[in-house]
Each structure stands twice: as C-alpha cells, then as structure tokens.
Coordinates of C-alpha atoms and ligand atoms in Angstrom, one line a residue:
X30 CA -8.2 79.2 72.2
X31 CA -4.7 78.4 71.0
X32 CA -4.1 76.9 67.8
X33 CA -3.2 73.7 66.9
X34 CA -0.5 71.6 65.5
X35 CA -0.9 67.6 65.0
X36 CA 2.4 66.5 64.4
X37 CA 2.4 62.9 63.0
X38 CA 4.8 60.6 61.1
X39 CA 4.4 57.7 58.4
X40 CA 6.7 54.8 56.3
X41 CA 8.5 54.3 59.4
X42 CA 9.7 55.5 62.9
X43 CA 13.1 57.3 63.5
X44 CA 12.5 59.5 60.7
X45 CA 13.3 62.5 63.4
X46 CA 10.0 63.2 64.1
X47 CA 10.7 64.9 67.2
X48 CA 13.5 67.0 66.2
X49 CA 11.2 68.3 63.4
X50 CA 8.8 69.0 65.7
X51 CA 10.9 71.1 67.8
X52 CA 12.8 72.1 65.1
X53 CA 9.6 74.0 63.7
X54 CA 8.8 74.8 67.5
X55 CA 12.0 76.8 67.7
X56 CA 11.3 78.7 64.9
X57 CA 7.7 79.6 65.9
X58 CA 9.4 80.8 68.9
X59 CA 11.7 82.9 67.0
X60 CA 9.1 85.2 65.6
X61 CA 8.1 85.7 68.8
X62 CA 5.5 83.4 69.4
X63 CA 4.4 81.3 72.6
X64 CA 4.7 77.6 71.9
X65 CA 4.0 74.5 74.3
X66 CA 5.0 71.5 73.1
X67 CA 3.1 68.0 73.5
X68 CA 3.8 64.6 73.0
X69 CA 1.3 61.8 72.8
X70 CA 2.6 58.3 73.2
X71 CA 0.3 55.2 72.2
X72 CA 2.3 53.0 74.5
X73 CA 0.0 51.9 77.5
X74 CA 2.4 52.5 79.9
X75 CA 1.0 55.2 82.2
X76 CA 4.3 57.0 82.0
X77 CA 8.0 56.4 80.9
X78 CA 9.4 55.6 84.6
X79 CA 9.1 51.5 84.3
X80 CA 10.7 51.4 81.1
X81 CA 14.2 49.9 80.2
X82 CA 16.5 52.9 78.4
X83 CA 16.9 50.3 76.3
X84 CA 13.1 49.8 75.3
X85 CA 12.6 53.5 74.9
X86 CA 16.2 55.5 75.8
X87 CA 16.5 58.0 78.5
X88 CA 14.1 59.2 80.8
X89 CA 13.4 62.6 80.1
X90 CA 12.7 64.4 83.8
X91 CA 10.9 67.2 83.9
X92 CA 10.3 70.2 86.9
X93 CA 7.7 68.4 88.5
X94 CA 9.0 65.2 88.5
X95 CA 7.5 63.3 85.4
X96 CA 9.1 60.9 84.0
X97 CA 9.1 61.1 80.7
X98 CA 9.6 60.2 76.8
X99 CA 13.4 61.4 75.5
X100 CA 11.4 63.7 73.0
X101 CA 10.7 66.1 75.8
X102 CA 14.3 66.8 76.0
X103 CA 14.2 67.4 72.4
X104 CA 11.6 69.7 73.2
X105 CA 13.6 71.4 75.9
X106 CA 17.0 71.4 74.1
X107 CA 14.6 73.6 70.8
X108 CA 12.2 75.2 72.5
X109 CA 11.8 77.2 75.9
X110 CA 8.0 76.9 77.2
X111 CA 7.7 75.0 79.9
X112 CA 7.7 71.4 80.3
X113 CA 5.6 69.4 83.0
X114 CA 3.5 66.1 83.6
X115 CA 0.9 67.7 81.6
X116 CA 3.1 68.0 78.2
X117 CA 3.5 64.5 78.1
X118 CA 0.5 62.1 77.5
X119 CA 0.4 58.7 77.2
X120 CA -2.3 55.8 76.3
X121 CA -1.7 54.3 79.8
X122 CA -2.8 57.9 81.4
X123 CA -5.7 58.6 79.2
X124 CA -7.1 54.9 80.0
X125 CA -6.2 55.1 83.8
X126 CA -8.5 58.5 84.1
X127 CA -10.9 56.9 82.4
X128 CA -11.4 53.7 84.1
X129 CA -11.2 56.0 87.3
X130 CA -14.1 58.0 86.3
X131 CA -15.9 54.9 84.9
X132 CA -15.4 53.8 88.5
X133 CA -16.8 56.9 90.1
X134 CA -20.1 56.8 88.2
X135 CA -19.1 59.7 86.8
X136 CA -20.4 58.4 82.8
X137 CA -23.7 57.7 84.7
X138 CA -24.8 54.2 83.2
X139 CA -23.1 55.3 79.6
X140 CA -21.5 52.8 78.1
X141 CA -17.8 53.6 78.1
X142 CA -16.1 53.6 74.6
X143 CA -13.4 54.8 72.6
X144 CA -15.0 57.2 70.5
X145 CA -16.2 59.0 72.2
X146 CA -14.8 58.6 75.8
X147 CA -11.5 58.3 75.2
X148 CA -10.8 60.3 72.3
X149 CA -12.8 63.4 74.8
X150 CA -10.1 63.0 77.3
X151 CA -7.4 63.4 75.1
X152 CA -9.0 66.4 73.7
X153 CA -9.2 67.4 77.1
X154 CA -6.0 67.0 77.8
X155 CA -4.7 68.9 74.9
X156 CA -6.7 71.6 75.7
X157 CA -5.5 71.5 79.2
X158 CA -1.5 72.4 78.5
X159 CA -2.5 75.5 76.5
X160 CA -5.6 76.7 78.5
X161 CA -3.1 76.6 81.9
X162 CA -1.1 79.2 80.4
X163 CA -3.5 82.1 78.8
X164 CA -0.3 83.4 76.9
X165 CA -0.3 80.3 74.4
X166 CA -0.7 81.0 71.0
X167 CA 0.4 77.5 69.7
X168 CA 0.6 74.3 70.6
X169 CA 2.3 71.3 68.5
X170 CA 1.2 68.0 69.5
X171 CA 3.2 65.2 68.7
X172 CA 1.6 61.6 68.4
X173 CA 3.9 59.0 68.4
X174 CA 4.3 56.1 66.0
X175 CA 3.6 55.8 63.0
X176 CA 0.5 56.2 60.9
X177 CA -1.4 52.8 60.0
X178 CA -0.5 51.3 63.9
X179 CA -3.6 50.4 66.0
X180 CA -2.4 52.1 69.0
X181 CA -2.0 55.4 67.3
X182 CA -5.6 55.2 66.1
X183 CA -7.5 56.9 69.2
X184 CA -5.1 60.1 69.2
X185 CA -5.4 60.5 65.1
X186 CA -9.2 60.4 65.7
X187 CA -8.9 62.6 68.3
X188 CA -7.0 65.3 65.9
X189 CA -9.2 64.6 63.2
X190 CA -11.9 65.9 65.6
X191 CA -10.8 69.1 67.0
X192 CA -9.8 70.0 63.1
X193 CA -13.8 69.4 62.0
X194 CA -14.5 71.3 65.3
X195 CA -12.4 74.3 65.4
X196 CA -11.9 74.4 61.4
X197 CA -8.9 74.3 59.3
X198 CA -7.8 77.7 59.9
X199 CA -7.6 76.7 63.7
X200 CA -5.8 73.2 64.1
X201 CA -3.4 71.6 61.2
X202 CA -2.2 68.4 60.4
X203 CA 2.1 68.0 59.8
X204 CA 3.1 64.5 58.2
X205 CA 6.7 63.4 58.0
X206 CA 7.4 60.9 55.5
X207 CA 10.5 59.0 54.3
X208 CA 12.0 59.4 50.4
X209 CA 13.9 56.5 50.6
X210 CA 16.7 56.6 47.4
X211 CA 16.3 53.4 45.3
X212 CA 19.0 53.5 42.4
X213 CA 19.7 56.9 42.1
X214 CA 16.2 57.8 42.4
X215 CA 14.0 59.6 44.7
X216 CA 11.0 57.2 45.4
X217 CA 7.2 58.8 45.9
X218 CA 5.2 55.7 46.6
X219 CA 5.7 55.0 50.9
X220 CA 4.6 58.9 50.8
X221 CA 1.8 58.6 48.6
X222 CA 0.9 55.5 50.7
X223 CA 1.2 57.3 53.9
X224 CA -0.8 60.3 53.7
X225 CA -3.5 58.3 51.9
X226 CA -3.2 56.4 55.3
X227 CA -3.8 59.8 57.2
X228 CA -7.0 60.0 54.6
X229 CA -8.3 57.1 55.7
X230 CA -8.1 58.5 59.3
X231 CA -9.9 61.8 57.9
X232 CA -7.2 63.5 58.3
X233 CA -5.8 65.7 55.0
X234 CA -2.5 66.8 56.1
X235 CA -1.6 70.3 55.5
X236 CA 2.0 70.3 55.7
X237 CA 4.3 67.5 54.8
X238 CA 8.0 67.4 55.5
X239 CA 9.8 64.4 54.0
X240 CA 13.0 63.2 55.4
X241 CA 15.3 62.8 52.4
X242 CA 19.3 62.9 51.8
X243 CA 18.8 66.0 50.0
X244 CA 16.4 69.0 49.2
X245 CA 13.5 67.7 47.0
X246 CA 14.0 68.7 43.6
X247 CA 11.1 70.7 42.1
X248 CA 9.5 67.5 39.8
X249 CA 9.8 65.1 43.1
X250 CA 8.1 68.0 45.3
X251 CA 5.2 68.2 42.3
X252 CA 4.7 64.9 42.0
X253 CA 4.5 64.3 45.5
X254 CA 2.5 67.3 45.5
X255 CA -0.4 66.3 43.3
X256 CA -0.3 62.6 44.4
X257 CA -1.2 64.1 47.8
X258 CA -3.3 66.9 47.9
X259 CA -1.2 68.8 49.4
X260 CA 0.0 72.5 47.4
X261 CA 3.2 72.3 46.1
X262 CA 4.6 75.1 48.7
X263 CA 3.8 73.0 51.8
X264 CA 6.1 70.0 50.6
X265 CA 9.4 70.3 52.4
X266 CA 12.7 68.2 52.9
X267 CA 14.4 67.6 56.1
X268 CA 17.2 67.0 55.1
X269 CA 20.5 64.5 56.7
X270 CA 22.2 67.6 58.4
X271 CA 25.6 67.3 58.1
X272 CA 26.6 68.9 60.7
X273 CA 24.6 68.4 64.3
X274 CA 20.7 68.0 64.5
X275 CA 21.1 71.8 65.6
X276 CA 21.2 73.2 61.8
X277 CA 17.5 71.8 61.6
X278 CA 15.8 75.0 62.6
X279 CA 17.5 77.0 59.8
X280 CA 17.2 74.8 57.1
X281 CA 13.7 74.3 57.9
X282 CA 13.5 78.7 57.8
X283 CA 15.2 78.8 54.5
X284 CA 12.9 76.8 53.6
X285 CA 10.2 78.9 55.1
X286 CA 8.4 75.9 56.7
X287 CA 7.5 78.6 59.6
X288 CA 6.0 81.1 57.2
X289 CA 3.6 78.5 56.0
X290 CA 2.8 77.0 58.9
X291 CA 1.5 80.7 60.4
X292 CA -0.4 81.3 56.6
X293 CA -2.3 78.2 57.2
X294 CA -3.1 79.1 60.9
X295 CA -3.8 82.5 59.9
X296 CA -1.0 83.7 62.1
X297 CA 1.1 87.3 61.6
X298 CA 4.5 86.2 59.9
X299 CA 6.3 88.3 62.7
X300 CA 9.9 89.3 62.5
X301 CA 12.0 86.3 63.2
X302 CA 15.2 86.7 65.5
X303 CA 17.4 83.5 64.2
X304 CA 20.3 84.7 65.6
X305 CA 20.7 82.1 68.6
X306 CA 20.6 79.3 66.0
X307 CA 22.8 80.7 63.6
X308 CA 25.6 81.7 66.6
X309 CA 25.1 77.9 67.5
X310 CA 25.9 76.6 64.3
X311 CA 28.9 79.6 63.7
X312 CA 30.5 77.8 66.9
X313 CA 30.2 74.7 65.5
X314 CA 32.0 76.1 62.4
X315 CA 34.4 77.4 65.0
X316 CA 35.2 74.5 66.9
X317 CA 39.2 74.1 67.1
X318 CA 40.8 71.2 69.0
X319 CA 39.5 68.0 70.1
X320 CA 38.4 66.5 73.3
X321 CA 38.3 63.0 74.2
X322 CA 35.8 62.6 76.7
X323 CA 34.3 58.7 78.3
X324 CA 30.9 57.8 79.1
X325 CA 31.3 55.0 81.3
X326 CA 27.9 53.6 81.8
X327 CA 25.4 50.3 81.0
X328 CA 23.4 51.1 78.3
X329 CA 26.1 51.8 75.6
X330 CA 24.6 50.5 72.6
X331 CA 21.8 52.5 72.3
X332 CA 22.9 56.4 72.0
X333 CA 19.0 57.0 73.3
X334 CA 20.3 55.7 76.4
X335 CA 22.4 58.6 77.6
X336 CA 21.2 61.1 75.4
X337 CA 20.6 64.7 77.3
X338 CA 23.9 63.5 78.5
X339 CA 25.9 63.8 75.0
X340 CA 24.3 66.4 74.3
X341 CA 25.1 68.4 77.5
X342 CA 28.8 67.3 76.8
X343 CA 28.1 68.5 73.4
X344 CA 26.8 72.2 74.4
X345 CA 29.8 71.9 76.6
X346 CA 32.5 72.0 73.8
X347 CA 30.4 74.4 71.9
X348 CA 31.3 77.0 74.6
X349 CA 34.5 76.2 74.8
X350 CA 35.7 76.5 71.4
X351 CA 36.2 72.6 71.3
X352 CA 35.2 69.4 69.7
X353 CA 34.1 66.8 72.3
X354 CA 34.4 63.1 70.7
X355 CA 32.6 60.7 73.2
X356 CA 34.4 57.4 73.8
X357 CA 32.0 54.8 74.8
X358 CA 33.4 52.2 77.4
X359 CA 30.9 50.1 78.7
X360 CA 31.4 49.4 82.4
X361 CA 30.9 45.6 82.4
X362 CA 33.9 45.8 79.8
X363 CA 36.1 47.4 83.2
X364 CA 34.8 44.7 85.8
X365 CA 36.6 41.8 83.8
X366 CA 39.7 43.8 83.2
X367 CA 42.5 43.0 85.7
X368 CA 43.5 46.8 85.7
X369 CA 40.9 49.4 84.8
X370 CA 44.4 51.2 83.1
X371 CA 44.2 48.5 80.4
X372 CA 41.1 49.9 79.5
X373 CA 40.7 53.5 80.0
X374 CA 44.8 53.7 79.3
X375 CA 44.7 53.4 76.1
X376 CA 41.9 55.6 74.5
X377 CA 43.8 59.3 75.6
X378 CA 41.1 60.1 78.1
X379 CA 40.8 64.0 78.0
X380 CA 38.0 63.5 80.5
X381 CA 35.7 60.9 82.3
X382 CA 31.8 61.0 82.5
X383 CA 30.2 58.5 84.7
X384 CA 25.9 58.6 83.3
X385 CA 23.0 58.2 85.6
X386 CA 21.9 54.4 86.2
X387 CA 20.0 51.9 87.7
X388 CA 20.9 48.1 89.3
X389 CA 24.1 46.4 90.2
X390 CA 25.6 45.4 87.1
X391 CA 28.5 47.7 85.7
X392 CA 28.8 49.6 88.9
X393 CA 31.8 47.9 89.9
X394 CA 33.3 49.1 86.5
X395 CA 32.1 52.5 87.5
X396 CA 33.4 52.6 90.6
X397 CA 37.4 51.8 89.4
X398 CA 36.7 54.2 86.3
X399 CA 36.5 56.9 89.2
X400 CA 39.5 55.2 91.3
X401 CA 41.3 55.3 87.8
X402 CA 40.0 59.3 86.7
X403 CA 41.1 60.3 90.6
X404 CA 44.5 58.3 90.7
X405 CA 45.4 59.7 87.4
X406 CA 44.2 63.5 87.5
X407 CA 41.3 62.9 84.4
X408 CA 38.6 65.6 84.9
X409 CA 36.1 63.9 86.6
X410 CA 31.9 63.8 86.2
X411 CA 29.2 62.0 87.9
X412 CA 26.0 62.1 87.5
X413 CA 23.9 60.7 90.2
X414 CA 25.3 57.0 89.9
X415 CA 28.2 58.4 88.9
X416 CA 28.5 60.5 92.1
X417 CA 27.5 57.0 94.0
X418 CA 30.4 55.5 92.6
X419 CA 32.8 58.6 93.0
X420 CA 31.9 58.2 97.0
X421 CA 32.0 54.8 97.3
X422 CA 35.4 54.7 95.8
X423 CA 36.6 57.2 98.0
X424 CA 35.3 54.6 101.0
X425 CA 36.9 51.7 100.0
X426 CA 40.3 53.6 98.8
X427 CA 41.1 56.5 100.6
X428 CA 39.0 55.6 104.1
X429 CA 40.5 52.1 103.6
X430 CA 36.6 50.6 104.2
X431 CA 37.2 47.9 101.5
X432 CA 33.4 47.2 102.0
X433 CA 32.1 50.5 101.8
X434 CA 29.3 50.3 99.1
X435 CA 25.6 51.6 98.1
X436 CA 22.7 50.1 99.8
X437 CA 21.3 49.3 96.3
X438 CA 23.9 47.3 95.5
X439 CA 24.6 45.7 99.0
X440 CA 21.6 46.1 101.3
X441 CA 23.5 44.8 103.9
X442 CA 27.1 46.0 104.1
X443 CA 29.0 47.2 106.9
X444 CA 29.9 50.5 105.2
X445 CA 26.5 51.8 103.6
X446 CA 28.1 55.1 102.5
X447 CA 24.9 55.5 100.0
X448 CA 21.8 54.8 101.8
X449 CA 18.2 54.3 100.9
X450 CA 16.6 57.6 100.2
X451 CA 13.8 58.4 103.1
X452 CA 10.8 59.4 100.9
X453 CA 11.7 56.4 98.0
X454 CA 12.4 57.8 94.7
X455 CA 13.5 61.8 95.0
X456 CA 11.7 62.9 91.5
X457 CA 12.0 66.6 90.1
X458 CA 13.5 69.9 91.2
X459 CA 14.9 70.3 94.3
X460 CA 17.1 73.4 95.7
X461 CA 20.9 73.0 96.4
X462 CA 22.4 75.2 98.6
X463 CA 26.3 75.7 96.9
X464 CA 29.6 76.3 98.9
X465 CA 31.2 79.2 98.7
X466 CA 34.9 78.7 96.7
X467 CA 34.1 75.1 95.4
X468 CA 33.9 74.0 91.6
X469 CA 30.3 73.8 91.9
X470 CA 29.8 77.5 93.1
X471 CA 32.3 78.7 90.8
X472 CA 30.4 77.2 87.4
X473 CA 27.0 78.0 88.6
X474 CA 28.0 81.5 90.0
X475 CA 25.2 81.6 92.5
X476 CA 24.6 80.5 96.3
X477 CA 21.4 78.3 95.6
X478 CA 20.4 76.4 92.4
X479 CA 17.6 74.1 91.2
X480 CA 18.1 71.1 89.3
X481 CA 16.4 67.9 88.7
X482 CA 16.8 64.2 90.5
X483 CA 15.7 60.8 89.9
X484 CA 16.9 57.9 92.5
X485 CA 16.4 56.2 95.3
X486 CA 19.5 56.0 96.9
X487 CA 21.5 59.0 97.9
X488 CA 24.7 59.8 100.2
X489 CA 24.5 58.1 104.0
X490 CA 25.2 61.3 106.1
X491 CA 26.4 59.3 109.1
X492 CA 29.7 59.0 106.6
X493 CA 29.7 62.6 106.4
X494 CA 32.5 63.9 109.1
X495 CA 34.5 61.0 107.9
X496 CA 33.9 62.0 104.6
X497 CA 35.0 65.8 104.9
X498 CA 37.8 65.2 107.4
X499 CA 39.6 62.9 105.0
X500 CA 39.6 65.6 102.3
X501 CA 36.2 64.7 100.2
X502 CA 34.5 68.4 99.7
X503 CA 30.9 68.6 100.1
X504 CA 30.2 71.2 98.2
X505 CA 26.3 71.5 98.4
X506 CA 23.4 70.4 100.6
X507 CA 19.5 70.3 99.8
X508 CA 18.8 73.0 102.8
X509 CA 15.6 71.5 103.6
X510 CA 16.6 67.7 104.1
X511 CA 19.9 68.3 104.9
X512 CA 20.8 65.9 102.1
X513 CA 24.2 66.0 100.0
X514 CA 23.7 67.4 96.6
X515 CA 27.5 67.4 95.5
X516 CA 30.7 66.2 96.4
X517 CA 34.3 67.5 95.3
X518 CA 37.9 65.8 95.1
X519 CA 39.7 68.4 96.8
X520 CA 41.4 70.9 94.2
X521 CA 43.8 71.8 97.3
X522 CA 46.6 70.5 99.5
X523 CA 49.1 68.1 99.1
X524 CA 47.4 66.0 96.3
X525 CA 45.3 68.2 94.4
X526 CA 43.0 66.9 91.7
X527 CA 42.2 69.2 88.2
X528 CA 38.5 69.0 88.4
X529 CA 36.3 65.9 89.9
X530 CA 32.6 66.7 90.8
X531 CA 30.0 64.2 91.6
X532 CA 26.4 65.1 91.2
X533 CA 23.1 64.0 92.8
X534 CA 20.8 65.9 90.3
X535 CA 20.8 65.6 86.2
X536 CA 21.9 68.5 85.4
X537 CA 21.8 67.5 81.8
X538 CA 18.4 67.8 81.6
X539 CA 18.4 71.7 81.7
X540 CA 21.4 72.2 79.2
X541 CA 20.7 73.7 76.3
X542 CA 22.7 74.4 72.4
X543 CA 22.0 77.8 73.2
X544 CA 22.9 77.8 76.6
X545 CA 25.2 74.9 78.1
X546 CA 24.3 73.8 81.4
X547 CA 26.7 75.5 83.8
X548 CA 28.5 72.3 84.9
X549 CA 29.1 70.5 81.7
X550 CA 30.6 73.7 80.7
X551 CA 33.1 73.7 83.5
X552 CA 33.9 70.3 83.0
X553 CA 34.9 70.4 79.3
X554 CA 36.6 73.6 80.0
X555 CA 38.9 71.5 82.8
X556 CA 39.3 68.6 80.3
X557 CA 40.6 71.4 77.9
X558 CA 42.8 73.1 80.2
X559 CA 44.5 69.5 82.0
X560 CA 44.9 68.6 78.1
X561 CA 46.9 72.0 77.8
X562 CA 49.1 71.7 80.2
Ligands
LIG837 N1 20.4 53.8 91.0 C1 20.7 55.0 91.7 C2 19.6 55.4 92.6 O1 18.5 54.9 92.5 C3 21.1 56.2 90.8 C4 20.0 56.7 90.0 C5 20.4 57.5 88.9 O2 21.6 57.5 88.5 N2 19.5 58.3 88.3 O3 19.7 56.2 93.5

C-alpha cells in the first residue's frame, strides 16, 4: 500500500493550505516519486457544481467531468498525477453512499453510525485513489477547514485511524498553523493551541509548517518545538512569497521539508530534478515589459472566482517574456455606461479576456466588451460565455439581427444564435477537431485536441452558414456531435482583426507554470505584438 499524507490546517483558514500541499506534492514529485493528490471537503454538498463562485470560487473541472473544489487546480497547476471524481471527496458524497447502502440492506440490521460507518468509507475512499493506480507511492490528503470545526471531525478521525492501523512509519500527519506578528513579535500560543487541538483528535502531527512573514528564527522554531511535540527539524515556515505562489516549492526544498517528509515515511531521499521550478521562477526574474490585460466578468471581487483563469493569463506572460497586470472591469459596471469606450477606453487595454459564467446579469456588458475588443482591434479571449458573447455580438452587429441572443438569457428570441445544449450540461473532456491555418490550429499545433467544458448552452448550428458566410471563422468542431468548439474573427480580408478567439472549453484548466496552456500563450503573445506595433 501507498503511503499516507494527512494534510490539515489550524488558527484559521486561508493560511494556503492547498498551495502547501501541492507545494510539498511537487517536490515529492521532483525526486521522482508518484504522487496523487486528495482533497476532503466537510461541506455536505455532494460536490462543488451547485455552489456560487462566490461561496467557494471557481469550479475546478476535472477529465471526467467532476466538478470540483479550486484546490484541485492547485493540485494540477503543482503536481502532474491525475486528477478525477475520485480525488475530490466531499461530506455530501461520503453520506449519499452511505445512506444508499443503508438503503440496500447492505449494513444488515447494523445500526448505521459515524464511527464506524462513515469514517470506513472515507477510508475507503482514500484507499481507492491510490489502489486504482498500482504505481502510487504517495498520497497527500487534504482535509479541509480547520481543526476544532465539527464538520471536519469524521475525516480527522478517519486519519487518526489509518495512522494506528498502518503505523507511523506508513501514514503522517502535516499541520499548518498561523504565527500571527503581535508588536514586533512572533506569537506561539494559536500554534500551541492548534496542535493540542489535533491531540485531542489523537492525532500527533508529525510535521508542522507555520505560515509566517518570515523564516522562523531558531528560538521561535524551539519553542514551538517543545510546546508541541514535534522535533525541532520538522518545524517549518511558509513564508509570504514575494514573488508568485510559484517560489513555494523551492523555499519549502531549501528548507528540506521533502527530505523529512520521506525520513518519516521511510522513503529513499532520491535525487531531486528542481529545475522546472527554478526556470519558472528565473522567468519571472526575467519578465520585461508589461501587459495590460481585462477580465470582464461577474464575480470580480473575489479573485477565487476566476482563478485558473489569472493564472493561465499568468503562465501566459511567463512565456512570453512579459508581465501581465489584470484589470478587473466588472461587466454590470459596462451595462450602465452609455459607451462601453468610457470604460474600457481609459485603462490602455493591451488585451481583453471575457471568463466563463453563469445567468443573465453582466452579459450584456460582456457582449459590448467584445463589440468594443472587435471594433477597436484588442486581442480578444473568450472562454465559454465569453465565446457566447463574442457570437452573439457578431449577430446583432455584423448580421444586423438586433435580437440575436443565447437561449439562456432569452429562451424565446427570434435569433437564438446560442441554443440549449442537447444532453443538458456538457461536463469534462471532449475532442475538438482544429482547422487547418486558423489561430486555434496554429497555438495548439495539432489537428485534434482535448479540453474541458462546463455549460449548458452552446452555438445554434442553424446560424452556422450565416455565420461563416459573413466572415466569422469556425475554427473547430467536436467531430462526434458536430458541435462548434471555437470561433475566430477573421485575421484576413478587408478588415482584419489582430487575434480574437472564442472558446467553448476551459482551456484554463490544463495550463500549467511549467507549461502554459497553448492558447493563453498565443493570446498574450498577440497582446504583446498589437502593443508593439
Ligand atoms: N452559462 C453558459 C452555459 O451554461 C456558459 C457556461 C460557462 O461559461 N462555463 O452554457
């Protein structure tokens, strides 16, 4: 059997739990190990589909079509094992199977309980991610929240467990903990309270990383040391990284966090090949000019929101040699304007993203953010919703059908140029077949790619003559549906555009610091180049 990390968190959420998680994923990874990553949730939703970005932030999506907590993009963006419905386990699932086997007779006459019913099939599920691929060696399970909150309880107990079962030397407990500054002064006591928290649990944890400005000073790490039971080595800082969250990983090696964390497992400390974190940062060192770039979307305030999207813009610039600084413009903002110029004039636009979304409000904003991007030659992306809005704008302003709209936003329009999808909600990886010469073909540099959806709604192809013969480019198809996967503003003829693309599938979700996703790439390399000339 694999072995086991329990990855939990105390004093108080957003401490980076995740990233730390990863972060220590990546490195595992880079001496050569075979990682799956895990995340627990204690919410009782049965998965992250129903919830609001602004509850929870994004939807991560994964190849299968779960939808997800963001922190499996975390895990994706750090780490390369593979991500599916199975890496991501939440209260509501572990309750739902339950019930259903309750229902089945399958406890036959037992009463049902937590402990040990419920805490079995979380074990169970664990097990499950790194049994279905023989070559895991480790697997770090994150449980959300934060120690000391009644929902994490059942997956704490359930940790506690497999480390009696399968020993210390098999399955280890990581606790992050905040040093919050207090005068000058590096403050002990929410740490000393927390992991006496995971004690109460049963749990001693083995490792703790605490989230401070700066490195621990030797005293602090002592004292926190002895207060906690925990040997002085295996007391670590994550630190405020100055830079991007992408320096975690080698801050976390010189401090040798990795080394440890194999000791205690028992694990060979085998060579470790950095050299994809440190290029990352180097390019960060390197980047020269900056880029300007909007997100025009509906869930502004919360970064969460859109965040596989700023990243993907982010891994963008990295391979371009450039700086991309996102300008946030909320899309309502644009409705009430009398001229979407007023709004997007001003800011210097090097570029214009249009995010992903749901319902009617803002789309109307989105929709003359892509009249304005098209009209004034700004490189152009949508994503999914934002390709709904680049086609609907080309509808109402170039077709002249001054009711053309989206089916989700008019169910009744004459000019339903986005349409109800057949099957409901298209989830997961699909194929798209790319044509040959277009924008899309020439960043992905293949004839057929995968990437992942999540909508209901998707181009009407009754429009789709129209939509060609007036100069639109449909640049790929889903080969199986015959569905439109991608649609171009035409780079040639009489009014050419720099670089507008609109998307059906997320390719943000795939991009990667290490490895930009193809189109972002493209895109900030078009915002560059318009900016240059
Ligand atoms: N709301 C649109 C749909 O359901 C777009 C979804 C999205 O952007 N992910 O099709």
């Amino acid at each position: 059997m694999s072995k086991l990390i329990f990855f939990s968190g105390g004093v108080c959420s957003s401490l980076g739990k995740g990233l730390a998680a990863s972060s220590l994923g990546a490195l595992l990874e880079s001496r050569g190990y075979h990682v799956r990553m895990i995340k627990c949730d204690p919410y009782i939703n049965v998965d992250a589909g129903m919830q609001s970005p602004y509850q929870h932030g994004e939807i991560y999506v994964t190849d299968d079509g779960a939808e997800t907590d963001l922190d499996l993009g975390n895990y994706a963006r750090f780490t390369s094992g593979p991500l599916s419905q199975a890496n991501s386990i939440t209260t509501g699932q572990v309750y739902n199977s339950v019930i259903s086997k309750e229902r089945e007779g399958h406890y036959q006459g037992r009463c049902v309980q937590v402990i040990p019913h419920i805490t079995d099939e979380i074990k169970a599920r664990i097990a499950a991610v790194a049994e279905e691929d023989p070559q895991t060696e480790i697997a770090i399970v994150e449980i959300g929240g934060t120690v000391g909150d009644i929902e994490s309880i059942p997956f704490l107990e359930a940790a506690r467990q497999l480390i009696h079962e399968s020993g210390r030397s098999n399955v280890i407990s990581v606790h992050l903990t905040l040093i919050p500054e207090v005068g000058g002064e590096h403050k002990t006591k929410p740490t000393q309270h927390s992991v006496k928290a995971m004690q109460e649990m049963g749990i001693q944890p083995d490792i703790l990383i605490c989230r401070a400005p700066m490195l621990l000073d030797v005293p602090t790490r002592e004292k926190i040391s002895l207060f906690t039971n925990i040997e002085y080595e295996a007391v670590f800082t994550s630190v405020d990284v100055e830079t991007t969250i992408y320096e975690l990983p080698l801050t976390f090696y010189e401090q040798k966090l990795d080394l440890v964390v194999l000791k205690k497992l028992g694990l060979e400390p085998r060579s470790a090949d950095i050299k994809p974190w440190v290029s990352v940062m180097d390019r960060v060192a390197a980047q020269k000019e900056k880029l300007r770039i909007a997100v025009v979307g509906k869930y502004m305030e919360l970064h969460d929101a859109y965040k596989s999207v700023y990243e993907a813009l982010f891994h963008g610039g990295l391979e371009n040699g450039t700086e991309v600084e996102l300008v946030k413009i909320d899309a309502a903002q644009l409705e009430e304007a009398e001229f979407a110029d007023a709004i997007m004039g001003p800011h210097g636009l090097d570029g214009v993203v249009i995010p992903g979304g749901f319902g009617q409000r803002g789309s109307r904003g989105m929709i003359l953010a892509a009249q304005w991007a098209r009209e004034k030659k700004v490189p152009f992306l949508g994503i999914c919703l934002g390709m709904h809005a680049m086609v609907i704008e080309w509808g109402r302003n170039v077709l002249g059908w001054t009711d053309a709209d989206s089916m989700e936003f008019s169910p009744e329009g004459p000019h339903p140029v986005i349409e109800a999808a057949r099957e409901g909600m298209r989830l997961g990886t699909y194929e798209a077949a790319l044509k040959e010469g277009t924008r899309l073909a020439r960043a992905y540099g293949e004839g057929t790619i995968k990437e992942r959806h999540r909508h209901r709604y998707e181009f009407a192809n009754r429009y789709r003559d129209q939509m060609a013969a007036s100069g639109l480019v449909i640049s790929a198809l889903e080969p199986d549906l015959d569905l439109v996967e991608s649609v171009e503003w035409p780079s040639q003829g009489e009014d050419p555009h720099p670089w507008g693309l609109g998307v059906q599938f997320h390719a943000e979700f795939k991009s990667r610091p290490t490895a930009a996703s193809p189109l972002f790439r493209d895109f900030v390399a078009a915002a560059r180049d318009t900016k240059a000339r």
